[in-house]
GROMACS .gro file of C-alpha atoms in nm:
model
  401
    1MET     CA    1   5.325  17.536   5.112
    2GLU     CA    2   5.458  17.298   5.366
    3GLN     CA    3   5.206  17.072   5.518
    4ASP     CA    4   5.134  17.093   5.891
    5ASN     CA    5   5.166  16.735   6.036
    6LYS     CA    6   5.080  16.853   6.402
    7LEU     CA    7   4.764  16.699   6.558
    8PRO     CA    8   4.473  16.942   6.618
    9LYS     CA    9   4.453  17.081   6.960
   10ASP     CA   10   4.087  16.984   6.985
   11PHE     CA   11   4.195  16.623   6.924
   12LEU     CA   12   4.449  16.642   7.210
   13LYS     CA   13   4.201  16.804   7.452
   14GLN     CA   14   4.015  16.472   7.480
   15PHE     CA   15   4.297  16.312   7.672
   16THR     CA   16   4.312  16.412   8.042
   17SER     CA   17   4.607  16.185   8.122
   18LYS     CA   18   4.903  15.985   7.981
   19GLU     CA   19   4.712  15.666   8.052
   20ASP     CA   20   4.411  15.791   7.833
   21PHE     CA   21   4.658  15.874   7.558
   22GLN     CA   22   4.828  15.531   7.584
   23SER     CA   23   4.479  15.361   7.586
   24PHE     CA   24   4.372  15.542   7.266
   25PHE     CA   25   4.675  15.436   7.075
   26SER     CA   26   4.649  15.084   7.203
   27GLU     CA   27   4.310  15.059   7.075
   28LEU     CA   28   4.408  15.229   6.746
   29TYR     CA   29   4.691  14.971   6.712
   30LYS     CA   30   4.458  14.682   6.792
   31GLN     CA   31   4.211  14.783   6.544
   32GLY     CA   32   4.480  14.843   6.271
   33VAL     CA   33   4.633  14.491   6.326
   34GLU     CA   34   4.303  14.328   6.328
   35GLN     CA   35   4.205  14.495   5.995
   36MET     CA   36   4.523  14.365   5.854
   37LEU     CA   37   4.450  14.025   5.974
   38GLN     CA   38   4.102  14.039   5.808
   39ALA     CA   39   4.275  14.160   5.477
   40GLU     CA   40   4.508  13.846   5.500
   41LEU     CA   41   4.188  13.628   5.549
   42ASP     CA   42   4.028  13.802   5.232
   43SER     CA   43   4.335  13.717   5.039
   44HIS     CA   44   4.344  13.355   5.150
   45LEU     CA   45   3.976  13.311   5.079
   46GLY     CA   46   3.987  13.510   4.746
   47TYR     CA   47   3.699  13.749   4.838
   48GLU     CA   48   3.628  14.018   5.059
   49LYS     CA   49   3.367  14.005   5.343
   50HIS     CA   50   3.003  14.062   5.237
   51ALA     CA   51   3.112  14.037   4.866
   52LYS     CA   52   2.828  13.941   4.652
   53ASP     CA   53   3.021  13.707   4.445
   54GLY     CA   54   3.208  13.551   4.746
   55ASN     CA   55   3.195  13.223   4.911
   56ASN     CA   56   3.245  13.022   4.599
   57THR     CA   57   3.569  12.849   4.716
   58GLY     CA   58   3.430  12.584   4.941
   59ASN     CA   59   3.563  12.782   5.247
   60SER     CA   60   3.431  13.074   5.457
   61ARG     CA   61   3.488  13.284   5.748
   62ASN     CA   62   3.424  13.134   6.085
   63GLY     CA   63   3.441  13.425   6.346
   64THR     CA   64   3.743  13.503   6.554
   65TYR     CA   65   3.934  13.385   6.866
   66PRO     CA   66   4.125  13.596   7.125
   67LYS     CA   67   4.502  13.570   7.140
   68LYS     CA   68   4.727  13.745   7.381
   69VAL     CA   69   5.045  13.879   7.205
   70LYS     CA   70   5.324  14.107   7.309
   71THR     CA   71   5.417  14.430   7.130
   72GLN     CA   72   5.740  14.632   7.132
   73SER     CA   73   5.588  14.955   7.279
   74LEU     CA   74   5.240  14.876   7.401
   75GLY     CA   75   5.294  14.563   7.610
   76ASP     CA   76   5.056  14.277   7.626
   77MET     CA   77   4.748  14.298   7.408
   78VAL     CA   78   4.455  14.071   7.320
   79LEU     CA   79   4.374  14.051   6.947
   80ASN     CA   80   4.073  13.893   6.772
   81ILE     CA   81   4.231  13.666   6.514
   82PRO     CA   82   4.020  13.556   6.228
   83ARG     CA   83   3.966  13.204   6.131
   84ASP     CA   84   3.814  13.008   5.848
   85ARG     CA   85   3.579  12.697   5.862
   86ASN     CA   86   3.842  12.463   5.694
   87SER     CA   87   4.108  12.574   5.946
   88GLU     CA   88   4.350  12.637   5.657
   89PHE     CA   89   4.415  13.001   5.721
   90GLU     CA   90   4.758  13.068   5.886
   91PRO     CA   91   4.810  13.443   5.961
   92GLN     CA   92   5.157  13.569   5.851
   93LEU     CA   93   5.137  13.880   6.058
   94ILE     CA   94   5.099  13.676   6.384
   95PRO     CA   95   5.174  13.307   6.312
   96LYS     CA   96   4.968  13.042   6.486
   97GLY     CA   97   5.116  12.916   6.816
   98GLN     CA   98   5.337  13.227   6.877
   99ARG     CA   99   5.305  13.472   7.163
  100MET     CA  100   5.607  13.652   7.087
  101SER     CA  101   5.845  13.644   6.787
  102ASP     CA  102   6.054  13.320   6.732
  103LYS     CA  103   6.359  13.556   6.691
  104LEU     CA  104   6.292  13.688   7.050
  105GLU     CA  105   6.238  13.351   7.198
  106GLU     CA  106   6.538  13.213   7.031
  107SER     CA  107   6.741  13.510   7.175
  108ILE     CA  108   6.608  13.437   7.522
  109ILE     CA  109   6.699  13.066   7.504
  110GLY     CA  110   7.045  13.154   7.362
  111MET     CA  111   7.111  13.403   7.645
  112TYR     CA  112   6.992  13.140   7.898
  113SER     CA  113   7.217  12.879   7.750
  114ARG     CA  114   7.510  13.109   7.793
  115GLY     CA  115   7.466  13.139   8.175
  116MET     CA  116   7.275  13.459   8.196
  117THR     CA  117   7.033  13.482   8.488
  118THR     CA  118   6.666  13.556   8.424
  119SER     CA  119   6.695  13.910   8.553
  120ASP     CA  120   6.995  13.972   8.320
  121ILE     CA  121   6.788  13.851   8.023
  122VAL     CA  122   6.502  14.082   8.131
  123GLU     CA  123   6.732  14.382   8.115
  124GLN     CA  124   6.902  14.270   7.781
  125VAL     CA  125   6.555  14.212   7.608
  126LYS     CA  126   6.449  14.561   7.714
  127GLN     CA  127   6.766  14.723   7.584
  128VAL     CA  128   6.785  14.527   7.256
  129TYR     CA  129   6.417  14.477   7.154
  130GLY     CA  130   6.228  14.747   7.354
  131VAL     CA  131   6.016  14.491   7.513
  132ASP     CA  132   5.916  14.458   7.879
  133VAL     CA  133   5.910  14.086   7.984
  134SER     CA  134   5.884  13.952   8.330
  135GLU     CA  135   6.119  13.690   8.484
  136GLY     CA  136   5.814  13.463   8.485
  137THR     CA  137   5.784  13.503   8.113
  138ILE     CA  138   6.144  13.427   8.056
  139SER     CA  139   6.095  13.104   8.273
  140ASN     CA  140   5.800  13.009   8.054
  141VAL     CA  141   6.003  13.045   7.732
  142THR     CA  142   6.292  12.845   7.874
  143ASN     CA  143   6.056  12.578   7.993
  144ARG     CA  144   6.024  12.484   7.633
  145ILE     CA  145   6.372  12.334   7.691
  146ILE     CA  146   6.214  12.070   7.928
  147GLU     CA  147   6.031  11.912   7.635
  148HIS     CA  148   6.359  11.903   7.441
  149ILE     CA  149   6.521  11.741   7.743
  150LYS     CA  150   6.267  11.462   7.764
  151GLU     CA  151   6.300  11.385   7.405
  152TRP     CA  152   6.681  11.390   7.424
  153GLN     CA  153   6.688  11.176   7.733
  154GLN     CA  154   6.469  10.913   7.583
  155ARG     CA  155   6.609  10.911   7.230
  156PRO     CA  156   6.748  10.573   7.098
  157LEU     CA  157   7.119  10.515   7.134
  158GLU     CA  158   7.394  10.334   6.942
  159ALA     CA  159   7.411   9.953   6.995
  160VAL     CA  160   7.776   9.973   7.076
  161TYR     CA  161   8.007  10.239   7.232
  162TYR     CA  162   8.381  10.186   7.225
  163THR     CA  163   8.440  10.383   7.531
  164VAL     CA  164   8.227  10.555   7.776
  165TRP     CA  165   8.338  10.808   8.041
  166MET     CA  166   8.127  10.851   8.345
  167ASP     CA  167   8.127  11.109   8.612
  168GLY     CA  168   7.893  11.341   8.812
  169ILE     CA  169   7.870  11.721   8.865
  170VAL     CA  170   7.750  11.852   9.206
  171LEU     CA  171   7.510  12.166   9.214
  172LYS     CA  172   7.336  12.354   9.478
  173VAL     CA  173   6.954  12.299   9.430
  174LYS     CA  174   6.670  12.413   9.648
  175GLN     CA  175   6.467  12.150   9.819
  176ASN     CA  176   6.210  12.173  10.101
  177GLY     CA  177   6.307  12.545  10.156
  178LYS     CA  178   6.687  12.496  10.183
  179TYR     CA  179   6.964  12.447   9.925
  180ILE     CA  180   7.129  12.107   9.922
  181ASN     CA  181   7.406  11.942   9.698
  182LYS     CA  182   7.254  11.735   9.415
  183CYS     CA  183   7.461  11.523   9.173
  184ILE     CA  184   7.379  11.530   8.800
  185TYR     CA  185   7.523  11.207   8.649
  186LEU     CA  186   7.672  11.239   8.304
  187VAL     CA  187   7.792  10.978   8.053
  188ILE     CA  188   7.988  11.058   7.732
  189GLY     CA  189   8.006  10.779   7.467
  190LEU     CA  190   8.257  10.721   7.180
  191LYS     CA  191   8.089  10.605   6.870
  192ASN     CA  192   8.230  10.386   6.584
  193ASP     CA  193   8.288  10.698   6.383
  194GLY     CA  194   8.517  10.845   6.647
  195LEU     CA  195   8.275  11.115   6.750
  196LYS     CA  196   8.155  11.168   7.108
  197GLU     CA  197   7.811  11.233   7.234
  198VAL     CA  198   7.666  11.290   7.572
  199LEU     CA  199   7.422  10.985   7.636
  200GLY     CA  200   7.222  11.154   7.908
  201MET     CA  201   7.196  11.324   8.242
  202TRP     CA  202   7.034  11.195   8.559
  203MET     CA  203   6.984  11.368   8.894
  204ALA     CA  204   7.009  11.225   9.242
  205GLU     CA  205   7.106  11.370   9.591
  206THR     CA  206   7.429  11.174   9.608
  207GLU     CA  207   7.662  10.990   9.398
  208SER     CA  208   7.640  10.606   9.461
  209ALA     CA  209   7.726  10.287   9.278
  210SER     CA  210   7.354  10.178   9.296
  211PHE     CA  211   7.238  10.474   9.128
  212TRP     CA  212   7.496  10.432   8.854
  213MET     CA  213   7.359  10.084   8.810
  214SER     CA  214   7.018  10.238   8.732
  215VAL     CA  215   7.187  10.481   8.481
  216LEU     CA  216   7.343  10.190   8.301
  217THR     CA  217   7.008   9.999   8.304
  218ASP     CA  218   6.857  10.305   8.142
  219LEU     CA  219   7.114  10.312   7.867
  220LYS     CA  220   7.045   9.947   7.795
  221ALA     CA  221   6.679  10.011   7.777
  222ARG     CA  222   6.758  10.285   7.513
  223GLY     CA  223   6.928  10.030   7.293
  224VAL     CA  224   7.288  10.006   7.411
  225GLU     CA  225   7.391   9.636   7.391
  226ASP     CA  226   7.764   9.660   7.459
  227ILE     CA  227   8.026   9.894   7.605
  228LEU     CA  228   8.383   9.799   7.523
  229ILE     CA  229   8.564   9.999   7.781
  230ALA     CA  230   8.423  10.215   8.072
  231CYS     CA  231   8.632  10.485   8.235
  232THR     CA  232   8.519  10.585   8.581
  233ASP     CA  233   8.638  10.737   8.918
  234ASN     CA  234   8.719  10.497   9.195
  235LEU     CA  235   8.368  10.518   9.371
  236LYS     CA  236   8.335  10.208   9.578
  237GLY     CA  237   8.125   9.947   9.399
  238PHE     CA  238   8.129  10.115   9.062
  239THR     CA  239   8.301   9.831   8.885
  240ASP     CA  240   8.040   9.581   9.029
  241ALA     CA  241   7.760   9.810   8.902
  242ILE     CA  242   7.900   9.814   8.548
  243LYS     CA  243   7.948   9.442   8.551
  244GLY     CA  244   7.587   9.394   8.659
  245VAL     CA  245   7.467   9.547   8.347
  246PHE     CA  246   7.731   9.505   8.086
  247PRO     CA  247   7.935   9.194   8.212
  248ASP     CA  248   8.194   9.201   7.919
  249THR     CA  249   8.285   9.559   7.967
  250VAL     CA  250   8.650   9.643   8.061
  251THR     CA  251   8.653   9.891   8.350
  252GLN     CA  252   8.945  10.144   8.385
  253LEU     CA  253   8.951  10.351   8.701
  254CYS     CA  254   9.089  10.702   8.642
  255VAL     CA  255   9.461  10.713   8.721
  256VAL     CA  256   9.449  11.074   8.783
  257HIS     CA  257   9.180  11.033   9.044
  258GLN     CA  258   9.380  10.764   9.210
  259ILE     CA  259   9.702  10.997   9.217
  260ARG     CA  260   9.503  11.278   9.382
  261ASN     CA  261   9.359  11.039   9.644
  262SER     CA  262   9.706  10.908   9.737
  263CYS     CA  263   9.839  11.261   9.771
  264LYS     CA  264   9.588  11.330  10.043
  265TYR     CA  265   9.789  11.107  10.254
  266VAL     CA  266  10.126  11.268  10.189
  267VAL     CA  267  10.252  11.578  10.366
  268TRP     CA  268  10.334  11.868  10.142
  269LYS     CA  269  10.712  11.851  10.166
  270ASP     CA  270  10.709  11.498  10.050
  271ARG     CA  271  10.463  11.524   9.766
  272LYS     CA  272  10.709  11.618   9.489
  273PRO     CA  273  10.945  11.328   9.535
  274PHE     CA  274  10.656  11.078   9.617
  275CYS     CA  275  10.465  11.181   9.284
  276ALA     CA  276  10.800  11.136   9.093
  277ASP     CA  277  10.836  10.781   9.211
  278LEU     CA  278  10.461  10.719   9.164
  279LYS     CA  279  10.500  10.828   8.799
  280ASP     CA  280  10.723  10.514   8.749
  281VAL     CA  281  10.420  10.307   8.845
  282TYR     CA  282  10.146  10.442   8.614
  283GLY     CA  283  10.395  10.552   8.346
  284ALA     CA  284  10.553  10.203   8.306
  285VAL     CA  285  10.570  10.030   7.976
  286ASN     CA  286  10.366   9.741   8.067
  287ARG     CA  287  10.185   9.583   8.387
  288ASP     CA  288  10.496   9.383   8.503
  289ALA     CA  289  10.718   9.694   8.509
  290ALA     CA  290  10.431   9.881   8.701
  291GLU     CA  291  10.422   9.618   8.968
  292ALA     CA  292  10.782   9.628   9.009
  293ALA     CA  293  10.784  10.011   9.041
  294LEU     CA  294  10.496   9.984   9.288
  295GLU     CA  295  10.706   9.741   9.500
  296LYS     CA  296  11.000  10.002   9.493
  297LEU     CA  297  10.751  10.268   9.598
  298SER     CA  298  10.635  10.063   9.890
  299GLU     CA  299  10.986   9.994  10.014
  300LYS     CA  300  11.067  10.371   9.996
  301TRP     CA  301  10.759  10.523  10.127
  302GLY     CA  302  10.546  10.240  10.273
  303HIS     CA  303  10.642  10.291  10.627
  304LYS     CA  304  10.541  10.652  10.621
  305TYR     CA  305  10.239  10.641  10.380
  306ARG     CA  306  10.099  10.287  10.391
  307HIS     CA  307   9.739  10.400  10.303
  308ALA     CA  308   9.856  10.582   9.981
  309ILE     CA  309  10.015  10.272   9.856
  310GLU     CA  310   9.749  10.031   9.963
  311ALA     CA  311   9.492  10.224   9.771
  312TRP     CA  312   9.670  10.127   9.447
  313ARG     CA  313   9.707   9.757   9.551
  314ASN     CA  314   9.338   9.738   9.633
  315ASN     CA  315   9.233   9.863   9.302
  316TRP     CA  316   9.519   9.734   9.099
  317ASP     CA  317   9.334   9.516   8.845
  318CYS     CA  318   9.102   9.817   8.735
  319LEU     CA  319   9.367  10.069   8.763
  320THR     CA  320   9.599   9.885   8.528
  321SER     CA  321   9.346   9.782   8.257
  322TYR     CA  322   9.496  10.028   8.015
  323PHE     CA  323   9.818   9.830   7.998
  324ASP     CA  324   9.635   9.560   7.793
  325PHE     CA  325   9.586   9.816   7.511
  326PRO     CA  326   9.808   9.994   7.261
  327LEU     CA  327   9.959  10.329   7.348
  328GLU     CA  328   9.692  10.513   7.133
  329ILE     CA  329   9.392  10.355   7.317
  330ARG     CA  330   9.576  10.387   7.662
  331LYS     CA  331   9.589  10.767   7.606
  332ILE     CA  332   9.204  10.798   7.578
  333ILE     CA  333   9.100  10.557   7.863
  334TYR     CA  334   9.355  10.594   8.151
  335THR     CA  335   9.186  10.903   8.279
  336THR     CA  336   8.838  11.058   8.286
  337ASN     CA  337   8.963  11.391   8.162
  338THR     CA  338   8.720  11.370   7.871
  339ILE     CA  339   8.421  11.405   8.093
  340GLU     CA  340   8.600  11.635   8.342
  341ASN     CA  341   8.648  11.876   8.051
  342LEU     CA  342   8.278  11.856   7.999
  343ASN     CA  343   8.223  11.923   8.366
  344ARG     CA  344   8.450  12.233   8.350
  345GLY     CA  345   8.246  12.353   8.043
  346ILE     CA  346   7.921  12.317   8.230
  347ARG     CA  347   8.073  12.511   8.527
  348LYS     CA  348   8.159  12.788   8.286
  349TYR     CA  349   7.801  12.814   8.161
  350THR     CA  350   7.645  12.796   8.506
  351LYS     CA  351   7.898  13.019   8.700
  352THR     CA  352   7.644  13.296   8.736
  353LYS     CA  353   7.393  13.048   8.873
  354VAL     CA  354   7.540  12.956   9.201
  355GLN     CA  355   7.215  12.814   9.332
  356PHE     CA  356   6.909  12.675   9.141
  357PRO     CA  357   6.550  12.719   9.263
  358ASP     CA  358   6.449  12.358   9.174
  359ASP     CA  359   6.569  12.060   8.993
  360GLN     CA  360   6.408  12.165   8.656
  361ALA     CA  361   6.615  12.482   8.657
  362ALA     CA  362   6.931  12.295   8.722
  363LEU     CA  363   6.857  12.031   8.449
  364LYS     CA  364   6.765  12.322   8.191
  365ALA     CA  365   7.102  12.495   8.260
  366VAL     CA  366   7.314  12.181   8.245
  367TYR     CA  367   7.130  12.067   7.920
  368MET     CA  368   7.173  12.405   7.749
  369ALA     CA  369   7.548  12.402   7.845
  370ILE     CA  370   7.583  12.040   7.703
  371THR     CA  371   7.411  12.138   7.370
  372ASN     CA  372   7.664  12.441   7.332
  373ILE     CA  373   7.963  12.215   7.419
  374GLU     CA  374   7.861  11.934   7.185
  375LYS     CA  375   7.854  12.177   6.884
  376LYS     CA  376   8.234  12.191   6.910
  377TRP     CA  377   8.261  11.799   6.892
  378SER     CA  378   8.231  11.808   6.528
  379MET     CA  379   8.554  11.600   6.444
  380PRO     CA  380   8.655  11.243   6.528
  381ILE     CA  381   8.917  11.197   6.803
  382GLN     CA  382   9.281  11.234   6.673
  383ASN     CA  383   9.411  10.937   6.473
  384TRP     CA  384   9.075  10.774   6.483
  385GLY     CA  385   9.129  10.549   6.168
  386PHE     CA  386   9.437  10.410   6.335
  387ILE     CA  387   9.273  10.358   6.663
  388LEU     CA  388   8.970  10.200   6.509
  389GLN     CA  389   9.186   9.938   6.352
  390GLN     CA  390   9.321   9.871   6.701
  391PHE     CA  391   8.971   9.821   6.849
  392LEU     CA  392   8.874   9.605   6.558
  393THR     CA  393   9.176   9.369   6.622
  394ILE     CA  394   9.118   9.352   6.998
  395PHE     CA  395   8.740   9.332   7.010
  396ASP     CA  396   8.668   9.174   6.669
  397ASN     CA  397   8.295   9.136   6.602
  398ARG     CA  398   8.182   9.325   6.917
  399CYS     CA  399   8.273   9.654   6.739
  400ARG     CA  400   7.976   9.631   6.483
  401LEU     CA  401   8.065   9.876   6.239
   0.00000   0.00000   0.00000
């Protein structure tokens, strides 16, 4: 005869509302889990509670402590977790230090790192895990990232970087009740194995040469003794800031930035022929040929676009540093494309976060974007073995293999 699995009607009559029913099963679940935890402790100690032949292991029960945990269907719940006097017992059902499963926390951090907003994550967690979490809980979980950022930002660095690329990315961040532009300073370093790494990130309200000097000072304090070549934009005073901290560093201003700046002075109809003539300057085989091409450019366009050409003359030494190096090194230092690619990657991850409620939120988002991007930097730059020989020939013992 088939067994009747239905609950007795008399049992159900005791519940006058849905809330009463929910409360009953919450308590039932709580008692069940606590009994399972007690059974775990019995197994750990080697005897059951009140056993006559127990307590011969040098350890014993030591009461319980309350712990708030999350459940998939019953929400938050306070459980009484048993403990032992020797503090050796570690529950497997609900491990120490966990308020929700590691898998769920990792999923939340992973979603956050890929640019999802907290409200999107709340909805996704509900759909996938059947768990209701608040946006505040999401923020608390992602706040674990702040500790990682502190460790990452203070980690020791290499003694020598063959090349560094330096630039900033501007984000909208709330301050004193309104959203303002803030700059996050970024530095990528090229190591002696040909691999790249982001050396750190620093936040300020505006990009300035003086703040860049403090960034470089921080790098030095973290163990950087020498930078062979630094690639930067043409921010006024940038070269002096670098020389103030690393006096032997060769500074190369980004040629692409300079081209863009020159084109601001040129009307649309003249840009194509102007840029074609300008290419003879930065694409020359050596510095002498570049100077000759600049003179020709000045003769042809100087009367009309004097400021566009003067910008090259005023920064000539730092714009043409790459001519002192072989073609393979020139290719990696004449532009800041390396760090601009990083900035584009960060924009991709933060595109859903147009504005940030505070500095911490902005730094979390940028850090998570960087960690995702750096996972792809698993191979040395192309032809590194050949390029390394060139660095060793030019800089000799400064390379420190």
